[in-house]
CSV table of C-alpha atoms in Angstrom, one decimal:
chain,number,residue,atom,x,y,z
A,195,UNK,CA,88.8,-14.5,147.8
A,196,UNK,CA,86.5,-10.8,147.1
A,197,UNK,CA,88.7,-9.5,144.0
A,198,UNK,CA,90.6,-6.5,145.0
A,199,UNK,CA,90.1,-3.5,143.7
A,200,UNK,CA,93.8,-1.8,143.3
A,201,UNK,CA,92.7,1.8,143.0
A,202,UNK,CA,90.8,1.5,145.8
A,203,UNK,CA,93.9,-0.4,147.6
A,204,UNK,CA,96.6,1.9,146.9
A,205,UNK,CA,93.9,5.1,148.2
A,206,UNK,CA,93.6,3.3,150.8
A,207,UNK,CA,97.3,3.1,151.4
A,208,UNK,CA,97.8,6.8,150.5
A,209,UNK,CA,95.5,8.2,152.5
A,210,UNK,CA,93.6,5.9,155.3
A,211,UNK,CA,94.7,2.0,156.3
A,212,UNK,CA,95.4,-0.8,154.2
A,213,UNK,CA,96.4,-4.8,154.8
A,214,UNK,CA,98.4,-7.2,153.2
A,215,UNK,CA,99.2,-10.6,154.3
A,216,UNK,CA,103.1,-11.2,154.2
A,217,UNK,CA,103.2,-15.1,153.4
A,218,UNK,CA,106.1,-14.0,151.3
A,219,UNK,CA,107.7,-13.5,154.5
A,220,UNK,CA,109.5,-16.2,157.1
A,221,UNK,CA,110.2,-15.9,160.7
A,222,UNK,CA,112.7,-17.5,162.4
A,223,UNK,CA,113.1,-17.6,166.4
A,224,UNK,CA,115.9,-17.3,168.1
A,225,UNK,CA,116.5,-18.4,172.2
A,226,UNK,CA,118.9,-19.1,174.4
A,227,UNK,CA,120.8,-16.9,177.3
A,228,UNK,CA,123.5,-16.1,174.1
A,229,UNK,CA,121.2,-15.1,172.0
A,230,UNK,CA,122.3,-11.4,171.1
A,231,UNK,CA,126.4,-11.9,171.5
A,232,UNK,CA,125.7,-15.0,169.0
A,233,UNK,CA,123.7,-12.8,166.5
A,234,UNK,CA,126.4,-9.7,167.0
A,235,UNK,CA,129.3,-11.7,165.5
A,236,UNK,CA,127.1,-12.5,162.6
A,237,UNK,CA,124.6,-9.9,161.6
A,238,UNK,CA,125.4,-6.1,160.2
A,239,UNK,CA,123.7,-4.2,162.7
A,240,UNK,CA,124.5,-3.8,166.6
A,241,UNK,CA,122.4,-6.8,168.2
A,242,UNK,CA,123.4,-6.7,171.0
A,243,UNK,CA,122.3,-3.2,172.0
A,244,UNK,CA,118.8,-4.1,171.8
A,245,UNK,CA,116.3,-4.1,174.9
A,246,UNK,CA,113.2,-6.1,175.0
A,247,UNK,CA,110.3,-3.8,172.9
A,248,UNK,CA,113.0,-2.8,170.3
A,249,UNK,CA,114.5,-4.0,166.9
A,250,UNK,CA,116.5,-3.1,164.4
A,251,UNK,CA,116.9,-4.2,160.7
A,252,UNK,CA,119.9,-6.0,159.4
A,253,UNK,CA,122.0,-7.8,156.6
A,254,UNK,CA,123.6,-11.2,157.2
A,255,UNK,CA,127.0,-11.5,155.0
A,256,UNK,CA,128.8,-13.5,153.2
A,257,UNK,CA,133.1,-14.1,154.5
A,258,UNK,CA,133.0,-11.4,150.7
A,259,UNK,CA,130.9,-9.3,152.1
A,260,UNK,CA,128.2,-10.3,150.0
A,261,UNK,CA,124.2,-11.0,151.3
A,262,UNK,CA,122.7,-13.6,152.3
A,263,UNK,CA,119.6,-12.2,153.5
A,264,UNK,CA,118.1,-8.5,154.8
A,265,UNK,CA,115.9,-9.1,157.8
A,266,UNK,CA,114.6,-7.6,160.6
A,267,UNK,CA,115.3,-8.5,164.3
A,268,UNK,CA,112.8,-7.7,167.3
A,269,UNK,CA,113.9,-8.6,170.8
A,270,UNK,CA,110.9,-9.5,172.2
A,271,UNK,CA,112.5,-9.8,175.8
A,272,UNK,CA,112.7,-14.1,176.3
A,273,UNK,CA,113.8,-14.7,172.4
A,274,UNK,CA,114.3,-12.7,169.2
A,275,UNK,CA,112.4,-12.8,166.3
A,276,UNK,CA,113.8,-12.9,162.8
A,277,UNK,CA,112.2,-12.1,159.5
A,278,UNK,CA,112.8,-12.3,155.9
A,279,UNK,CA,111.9,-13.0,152.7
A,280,UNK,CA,110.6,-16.3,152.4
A,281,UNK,CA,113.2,-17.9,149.9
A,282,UNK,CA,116.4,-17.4,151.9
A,283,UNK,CA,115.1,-19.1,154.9
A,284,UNK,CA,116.5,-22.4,154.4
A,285,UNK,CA,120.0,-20.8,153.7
A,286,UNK,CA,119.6,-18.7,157.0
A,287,UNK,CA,118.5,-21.5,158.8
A,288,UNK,CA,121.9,-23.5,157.9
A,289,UNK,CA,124.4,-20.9,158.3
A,290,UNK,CA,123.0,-19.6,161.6
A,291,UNK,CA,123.1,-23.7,162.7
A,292,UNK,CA,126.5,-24.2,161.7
A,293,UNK,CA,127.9,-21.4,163.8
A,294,UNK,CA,126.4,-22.4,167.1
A,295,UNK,CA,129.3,-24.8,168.9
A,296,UNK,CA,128.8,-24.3,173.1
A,297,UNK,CA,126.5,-21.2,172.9
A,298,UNK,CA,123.2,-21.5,174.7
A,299,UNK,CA,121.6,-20.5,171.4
A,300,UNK,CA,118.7,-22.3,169.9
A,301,UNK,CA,116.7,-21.7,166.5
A,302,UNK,CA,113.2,-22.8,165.5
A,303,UNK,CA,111.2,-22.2,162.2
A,304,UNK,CA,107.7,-20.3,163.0
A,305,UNK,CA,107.2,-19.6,159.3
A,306,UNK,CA,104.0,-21.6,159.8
A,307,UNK,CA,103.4,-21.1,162.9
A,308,UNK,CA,102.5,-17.1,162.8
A,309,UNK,CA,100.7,-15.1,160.2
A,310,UNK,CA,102.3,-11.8,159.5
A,311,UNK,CA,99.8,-9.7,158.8
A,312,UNK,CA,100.7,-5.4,157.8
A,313,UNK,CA,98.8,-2.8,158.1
A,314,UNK,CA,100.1,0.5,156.6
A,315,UNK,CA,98.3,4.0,155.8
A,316,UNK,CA,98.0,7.4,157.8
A,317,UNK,CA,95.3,5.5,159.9
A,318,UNK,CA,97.5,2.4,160.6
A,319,UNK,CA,97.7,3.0,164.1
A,320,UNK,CA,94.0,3.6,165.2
A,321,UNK,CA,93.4,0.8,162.6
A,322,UNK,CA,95.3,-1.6,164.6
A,323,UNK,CA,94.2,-0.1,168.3
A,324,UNK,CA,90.3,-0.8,167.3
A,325,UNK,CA,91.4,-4.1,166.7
A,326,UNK,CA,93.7,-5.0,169.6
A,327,UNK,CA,93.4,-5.1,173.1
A,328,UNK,CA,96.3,-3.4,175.3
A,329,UNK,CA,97.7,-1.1,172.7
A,330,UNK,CA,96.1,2.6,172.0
A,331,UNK,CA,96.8,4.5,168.9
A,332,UNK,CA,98.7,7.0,171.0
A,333,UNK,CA,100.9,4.1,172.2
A,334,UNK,CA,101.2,2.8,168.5
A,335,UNK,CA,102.1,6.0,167.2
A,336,UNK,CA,104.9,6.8,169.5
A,337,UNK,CA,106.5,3.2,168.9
A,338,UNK,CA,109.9,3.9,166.9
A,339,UNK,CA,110.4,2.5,164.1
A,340,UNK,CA,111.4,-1.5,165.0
A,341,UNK,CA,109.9,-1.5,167.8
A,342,UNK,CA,107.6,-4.1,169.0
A,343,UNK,CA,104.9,-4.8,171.8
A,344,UNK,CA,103.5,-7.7,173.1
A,345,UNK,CA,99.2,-7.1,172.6
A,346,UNK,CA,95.9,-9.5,172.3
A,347,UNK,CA,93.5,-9.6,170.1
A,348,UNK,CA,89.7,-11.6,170.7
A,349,UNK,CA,91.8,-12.4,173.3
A,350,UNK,CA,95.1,-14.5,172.2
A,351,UNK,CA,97.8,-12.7,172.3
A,352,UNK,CA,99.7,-11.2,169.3
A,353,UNK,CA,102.8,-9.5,168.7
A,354,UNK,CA,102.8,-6.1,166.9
A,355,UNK,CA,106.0,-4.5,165.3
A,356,UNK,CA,106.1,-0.8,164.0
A,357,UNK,CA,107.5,-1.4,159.8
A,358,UNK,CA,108.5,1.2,157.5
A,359,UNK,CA,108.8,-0.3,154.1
A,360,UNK,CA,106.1,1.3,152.0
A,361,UNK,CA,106.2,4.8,152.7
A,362,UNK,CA,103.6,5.2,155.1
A,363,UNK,CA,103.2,4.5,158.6
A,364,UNK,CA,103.2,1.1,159.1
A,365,UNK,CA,102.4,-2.2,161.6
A,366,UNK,CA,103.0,-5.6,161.5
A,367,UNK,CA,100.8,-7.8,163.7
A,368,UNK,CA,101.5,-11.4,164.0
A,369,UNK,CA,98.5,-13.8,164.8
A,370,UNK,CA,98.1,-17.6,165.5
A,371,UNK,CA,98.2,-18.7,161.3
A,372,UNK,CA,95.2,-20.6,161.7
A,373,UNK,CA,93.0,-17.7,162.7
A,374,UNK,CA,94.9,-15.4,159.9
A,375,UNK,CA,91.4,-15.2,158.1
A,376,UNK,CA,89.7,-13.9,161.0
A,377,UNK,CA,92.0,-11.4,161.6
A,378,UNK,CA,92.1,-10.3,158.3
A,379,UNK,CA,88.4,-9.8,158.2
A,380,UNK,CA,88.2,-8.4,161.5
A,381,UNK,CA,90.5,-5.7,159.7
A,382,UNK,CA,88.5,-5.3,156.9
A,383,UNK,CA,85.8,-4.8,159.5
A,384,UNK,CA,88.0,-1.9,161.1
A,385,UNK,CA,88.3,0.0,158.1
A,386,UNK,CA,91.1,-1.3,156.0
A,387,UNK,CA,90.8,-2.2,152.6
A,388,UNK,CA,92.8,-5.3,151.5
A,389,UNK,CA,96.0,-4.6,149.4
A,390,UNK,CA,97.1,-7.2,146.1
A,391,UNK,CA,100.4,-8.1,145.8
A,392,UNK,CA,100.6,-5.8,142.8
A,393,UNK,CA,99.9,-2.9,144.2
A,394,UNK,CA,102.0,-3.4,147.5
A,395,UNK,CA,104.7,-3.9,145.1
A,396,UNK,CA,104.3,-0.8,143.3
A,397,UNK,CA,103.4,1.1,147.0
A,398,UNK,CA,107.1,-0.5,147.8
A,399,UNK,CA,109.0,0.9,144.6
A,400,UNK,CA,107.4,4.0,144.9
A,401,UNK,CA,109.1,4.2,148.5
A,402,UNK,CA,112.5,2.7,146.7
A,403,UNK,CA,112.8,0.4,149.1
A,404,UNK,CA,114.8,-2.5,147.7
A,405,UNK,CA,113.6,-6.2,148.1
A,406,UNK,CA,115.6,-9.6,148.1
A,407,UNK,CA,115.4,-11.7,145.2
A,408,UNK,CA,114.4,-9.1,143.3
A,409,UNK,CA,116.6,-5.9,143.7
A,410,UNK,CA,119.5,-7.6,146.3
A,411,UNK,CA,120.8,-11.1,145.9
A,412,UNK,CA,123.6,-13.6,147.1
A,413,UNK,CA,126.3,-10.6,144.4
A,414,UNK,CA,125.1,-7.9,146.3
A,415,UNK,CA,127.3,-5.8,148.4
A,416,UNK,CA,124.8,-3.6,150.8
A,417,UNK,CA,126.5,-0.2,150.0
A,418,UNK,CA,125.5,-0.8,146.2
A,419,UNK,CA,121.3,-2.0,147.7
A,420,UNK,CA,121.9,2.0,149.1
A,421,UNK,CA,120.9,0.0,152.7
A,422,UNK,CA,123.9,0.8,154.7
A,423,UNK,CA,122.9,3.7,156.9
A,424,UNK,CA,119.5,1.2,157.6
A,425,UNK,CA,121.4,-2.2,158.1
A,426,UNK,CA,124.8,-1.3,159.5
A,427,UNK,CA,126.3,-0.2,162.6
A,428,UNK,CA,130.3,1.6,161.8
A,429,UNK,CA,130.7,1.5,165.8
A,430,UNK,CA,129.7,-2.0,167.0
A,431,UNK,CA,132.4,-5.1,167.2
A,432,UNK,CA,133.5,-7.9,164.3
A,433,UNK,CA,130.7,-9.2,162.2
A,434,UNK,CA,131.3,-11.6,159.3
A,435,UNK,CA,131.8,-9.4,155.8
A,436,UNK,CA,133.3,-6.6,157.9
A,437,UNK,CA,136.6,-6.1,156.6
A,438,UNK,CA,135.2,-5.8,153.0
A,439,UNK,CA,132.9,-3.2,154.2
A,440,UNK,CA,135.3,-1.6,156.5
A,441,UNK,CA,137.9,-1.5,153.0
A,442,UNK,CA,135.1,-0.2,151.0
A,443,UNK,CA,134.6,2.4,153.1
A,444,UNK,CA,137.8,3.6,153.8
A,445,UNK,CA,140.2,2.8,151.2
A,446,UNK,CA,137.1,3.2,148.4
A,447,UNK,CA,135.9,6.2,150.4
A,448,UNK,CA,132.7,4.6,149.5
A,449,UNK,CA,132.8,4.4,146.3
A,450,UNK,CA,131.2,1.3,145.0
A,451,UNK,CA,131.2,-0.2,141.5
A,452,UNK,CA,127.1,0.0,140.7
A,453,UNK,CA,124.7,2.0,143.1
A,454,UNK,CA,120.8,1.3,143.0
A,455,UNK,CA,118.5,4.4,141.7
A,456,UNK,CA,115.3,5.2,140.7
A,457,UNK,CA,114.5,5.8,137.3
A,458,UNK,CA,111.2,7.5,135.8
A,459,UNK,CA,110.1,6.1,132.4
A,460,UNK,CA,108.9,7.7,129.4
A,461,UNK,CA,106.0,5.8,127.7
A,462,UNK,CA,103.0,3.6,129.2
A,463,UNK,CA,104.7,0.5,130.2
A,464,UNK,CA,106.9,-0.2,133.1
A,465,UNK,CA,109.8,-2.0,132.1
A,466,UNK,CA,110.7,-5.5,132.5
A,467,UNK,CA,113.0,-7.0,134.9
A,468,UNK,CA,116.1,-7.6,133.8
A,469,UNK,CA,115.7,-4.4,130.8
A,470,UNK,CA,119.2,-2.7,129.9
A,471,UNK,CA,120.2,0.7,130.9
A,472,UNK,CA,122.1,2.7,128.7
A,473,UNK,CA,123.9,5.6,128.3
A,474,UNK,CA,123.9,6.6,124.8
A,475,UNK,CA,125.2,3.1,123.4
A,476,UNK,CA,126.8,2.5,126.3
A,477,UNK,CA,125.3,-0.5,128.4
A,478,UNK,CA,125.3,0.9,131.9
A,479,UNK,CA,123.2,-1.3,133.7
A,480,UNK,CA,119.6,-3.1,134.3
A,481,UNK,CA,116.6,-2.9,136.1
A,482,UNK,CA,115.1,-5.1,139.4
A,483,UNK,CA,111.7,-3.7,139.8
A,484,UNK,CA,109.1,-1.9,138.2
A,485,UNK,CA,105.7,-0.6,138.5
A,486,UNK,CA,103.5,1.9,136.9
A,487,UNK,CA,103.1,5.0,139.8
A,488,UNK,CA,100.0,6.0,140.7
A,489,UNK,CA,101.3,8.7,142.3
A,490,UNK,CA,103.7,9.9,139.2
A,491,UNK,CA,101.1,8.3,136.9
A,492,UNK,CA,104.6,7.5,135.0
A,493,UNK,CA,106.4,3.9,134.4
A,494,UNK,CA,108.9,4.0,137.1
A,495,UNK,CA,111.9,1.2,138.1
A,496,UNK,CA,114.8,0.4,140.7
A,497,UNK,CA,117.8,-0.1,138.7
A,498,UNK,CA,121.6,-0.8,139.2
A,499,UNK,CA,123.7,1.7,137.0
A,500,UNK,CA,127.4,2.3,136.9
A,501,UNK,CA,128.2,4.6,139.6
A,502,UNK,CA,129.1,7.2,136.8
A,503,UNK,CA,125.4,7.8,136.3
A,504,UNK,CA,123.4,8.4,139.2
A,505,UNK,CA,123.5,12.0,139.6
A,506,UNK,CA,119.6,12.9,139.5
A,507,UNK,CA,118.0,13.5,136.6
A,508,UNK,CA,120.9,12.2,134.3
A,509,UNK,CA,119.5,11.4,131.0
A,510,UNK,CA,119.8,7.6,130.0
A,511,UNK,CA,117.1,5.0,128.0
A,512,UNK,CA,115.8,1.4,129.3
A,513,UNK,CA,115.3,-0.7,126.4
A,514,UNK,CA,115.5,1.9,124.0
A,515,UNK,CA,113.1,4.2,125.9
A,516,UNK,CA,114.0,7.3,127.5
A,517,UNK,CA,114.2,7.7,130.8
A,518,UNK,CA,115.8,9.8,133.8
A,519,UNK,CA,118.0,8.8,137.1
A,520,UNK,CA,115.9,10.2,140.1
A,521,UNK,CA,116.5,10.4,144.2
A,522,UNK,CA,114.4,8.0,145.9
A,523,UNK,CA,112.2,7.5,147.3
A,524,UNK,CA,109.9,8.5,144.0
A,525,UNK,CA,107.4,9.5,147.1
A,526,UNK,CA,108.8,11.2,150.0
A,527,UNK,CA,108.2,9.4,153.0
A,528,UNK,CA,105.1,10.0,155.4
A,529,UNK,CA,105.6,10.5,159.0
C-alpha cells in the first residue's frame, strides 16, 4: 500500500474529494414482505416510513434503554440494508434472529460480500459521477441525506448512499469486495486522494460525530451520545427502550446524568482515551476520542462530563491540562 500522506489527505477532505475504505464497517441485509413493521418495533427511528431510495439512521436499544448499536438503514426497494460498526454485528445479528417468530423476515450477513467504500469532500459528488454510470453530480447532489440509488460502475452495479459523518458532503458506494482495489484506484484515478484511518478519525471528531466502541457503548443512553434528534423519531409507534426514553424526556424534561461535548486542549498532545475531566478537584468525567485539529491546530476531544458542565467555554483540565467545554461540531458543517 503507497503510504499516505495525511496533510495531503485531510486537504483533500477539506477542500476537494477524499476516500476511505470502511472495513470497520458491517452490513447486514434484511428481506422479507415484513421487513419494515419488523424493524419498527425494534429500532429508534420510524422504519416503516421509508420508500425505496431513502434511509434513515438509527439506534437499536436495550429493554433499559441502553445501545446496542447506531446504524444506518437504506430501503433499497426489495430488502433493506443495515450498517454498523463492525464489532457489534454478531450481537445485532442474534437479537434481530431471536425476535423473528412467523414474520416473513429474513437476515443475511454481506459484511464480506460488499466493500463500503466513502467518498467525502466539496467534490464528492462529481468525484463519484466520473466514476459511475447512471448517476450525475447534479443527481448526487440533490440526494438527501440517507438516501440511496441503485448505479454501475465498469459495468456491475453498485449501490451509492448519500453519508454525513465527517463534515463534508459525503458518499458511500458499495462495490463487489473482490474488485474493492479496483475501485479504489479507479478513484484515485478520478481525483481523490486516499484518507488513513487517522486522519478520518480526526476529520470525524472535528465534526463531533460520536462513534460506537469508542464514544457510545452497550451504558449508553442515546440522549447522553447528543444523537437523539438524528436516531429518534417522538411520533412513531412502540420500539424496544421506549418507555425509558419516553420517562427521560418527560419526567426528566431531558435532563440526563452525563452529556457528550467537545473540549479544546491546551498543550501539544491530544489526550488519551480514557483521561479524567475535572473541575477544579472535582472528577467530572473522561474522554472517548481525541485527535490533534488541523483545522484548530489545537488538541481537541469528545468527552462525557456531568451535565453541570457543559455550558460552552466552561473552564475545566484533562489530566491536569487545561482545557475548555465547546459546541460541536469543532468545524461547522459543510453543505
Amino acid at each position: 500500500m503507497i503510504p499516505v500522506d495525511s496533510a495531503a489527505a485531510y486537504d483533500a477532505a477539506r477542500h476537494r474529494a477524499a476516500f476511505i475504505d470502511r472495513s470497520d464497517r458491517a452490513r447486514i441485509v434484511v428481506s422479507g414482505a415484513d421487513r419494515a413493521s419488523y424493524l419498527q418495533g425494534l429500532l429508534t427511528n420510524d422504519v416503516v416510513a421509508l420508500q425505496a431510495g431513502e434511509g434513515c439512521y438509527a439506534a437499536y436499544l436495550t429493554p433499559q434503554g441502553r445501545m446496542i448499536a447506531d446504524l444506518y438503514v437504506y430501503e433499497l426497494g426489495d430488502v433493506m440494508l443495515l450498517t454498523m460498526d463492525r464489532g457489534v454485528k454478531e450481537a445485532v445479528l442474534t437479537k434481530l434472529d431471536q425476535f423473528i417468530f412467523s414474520e416473513d423476515v429474513q437476515l443475511g450477513d454481506v459484511t464480506d460480500t460488499f466493500a463500503q467504500i466513502g467518498v467525502v469532500g466539496p467534490d464528492a459528488a462529481a468525484t463519484v459521477a466520473r466514476l459511475l454510470t447512471g448517476a450525475s453530480a447534479e443527481t448526487l447532489t440533490a440526494l438527501p441525506e440517507h438516501a440511496n440509488l441503485r448505479a454501475h460502475w465498469n459495468g456491475d452495479p453498485v449501490i451509492v448512499t448519500r453519508i454525513a459523518d465527517t463534515g463534508e458532503a459525503g458518499y458511500d458506494v458499495f462495490v463487489d469486495r473482490a474488485k474493492a482495489d479496483a475501485f479504489a484506484s479507479a478513484a484515485t484515478s478520478a481525483g481523490a486522494v486516499q484518507l488513513d484511518d487517522q486522519t478520518a478519525e480526526a476529520i470525524r471528531i472535528e465534526a463531533g460525530v460520536p462513534r460506537f466502541r469508542r464514544d457510545m457503548d452497550e451504558e449508553t443512553i442515546p440522549l447522553e451520545a447528543g444523537i437523539e434528534s438524528r436516531a429518534i423519531s417522538f411520533s412513531k409507534g412502540c420500539y424496544v427502550g421506549q418507555e425509558v426514553i419516553i420517562r427521560v424526556l418527560h419526567r426528566g424534561h431531558g435532563r440526563v446524568a452525563r452529556k457528550l461535548v467537545g473540549l479544546v486542549v491546551d498543550g501539544d498532545q491530544p489526550p488519551a482515551s480514557g483521561a479524567i475531566v475535572r473541575s477544579g478537584d472535582r472528577e467530572i468525567g473522561h474522554v472517548t476520542s481525541s485527535a490533534s485539529s488541523r483545522a484548530l491546530k489545537k488538541p481537541i476531544a469528545l468527552a462525557y462530563v456531568h451535565r453541570d458542565f457543559v455550558t460552552p467555554d466552561t473552564a475545566v483540565s484533562v489530566d491536569g491540562v487545561s482545557a475548555a467545554v465547546t459546541a460541536l461540531p469543532f468545524v461547522p458543517r459543510q453543505p
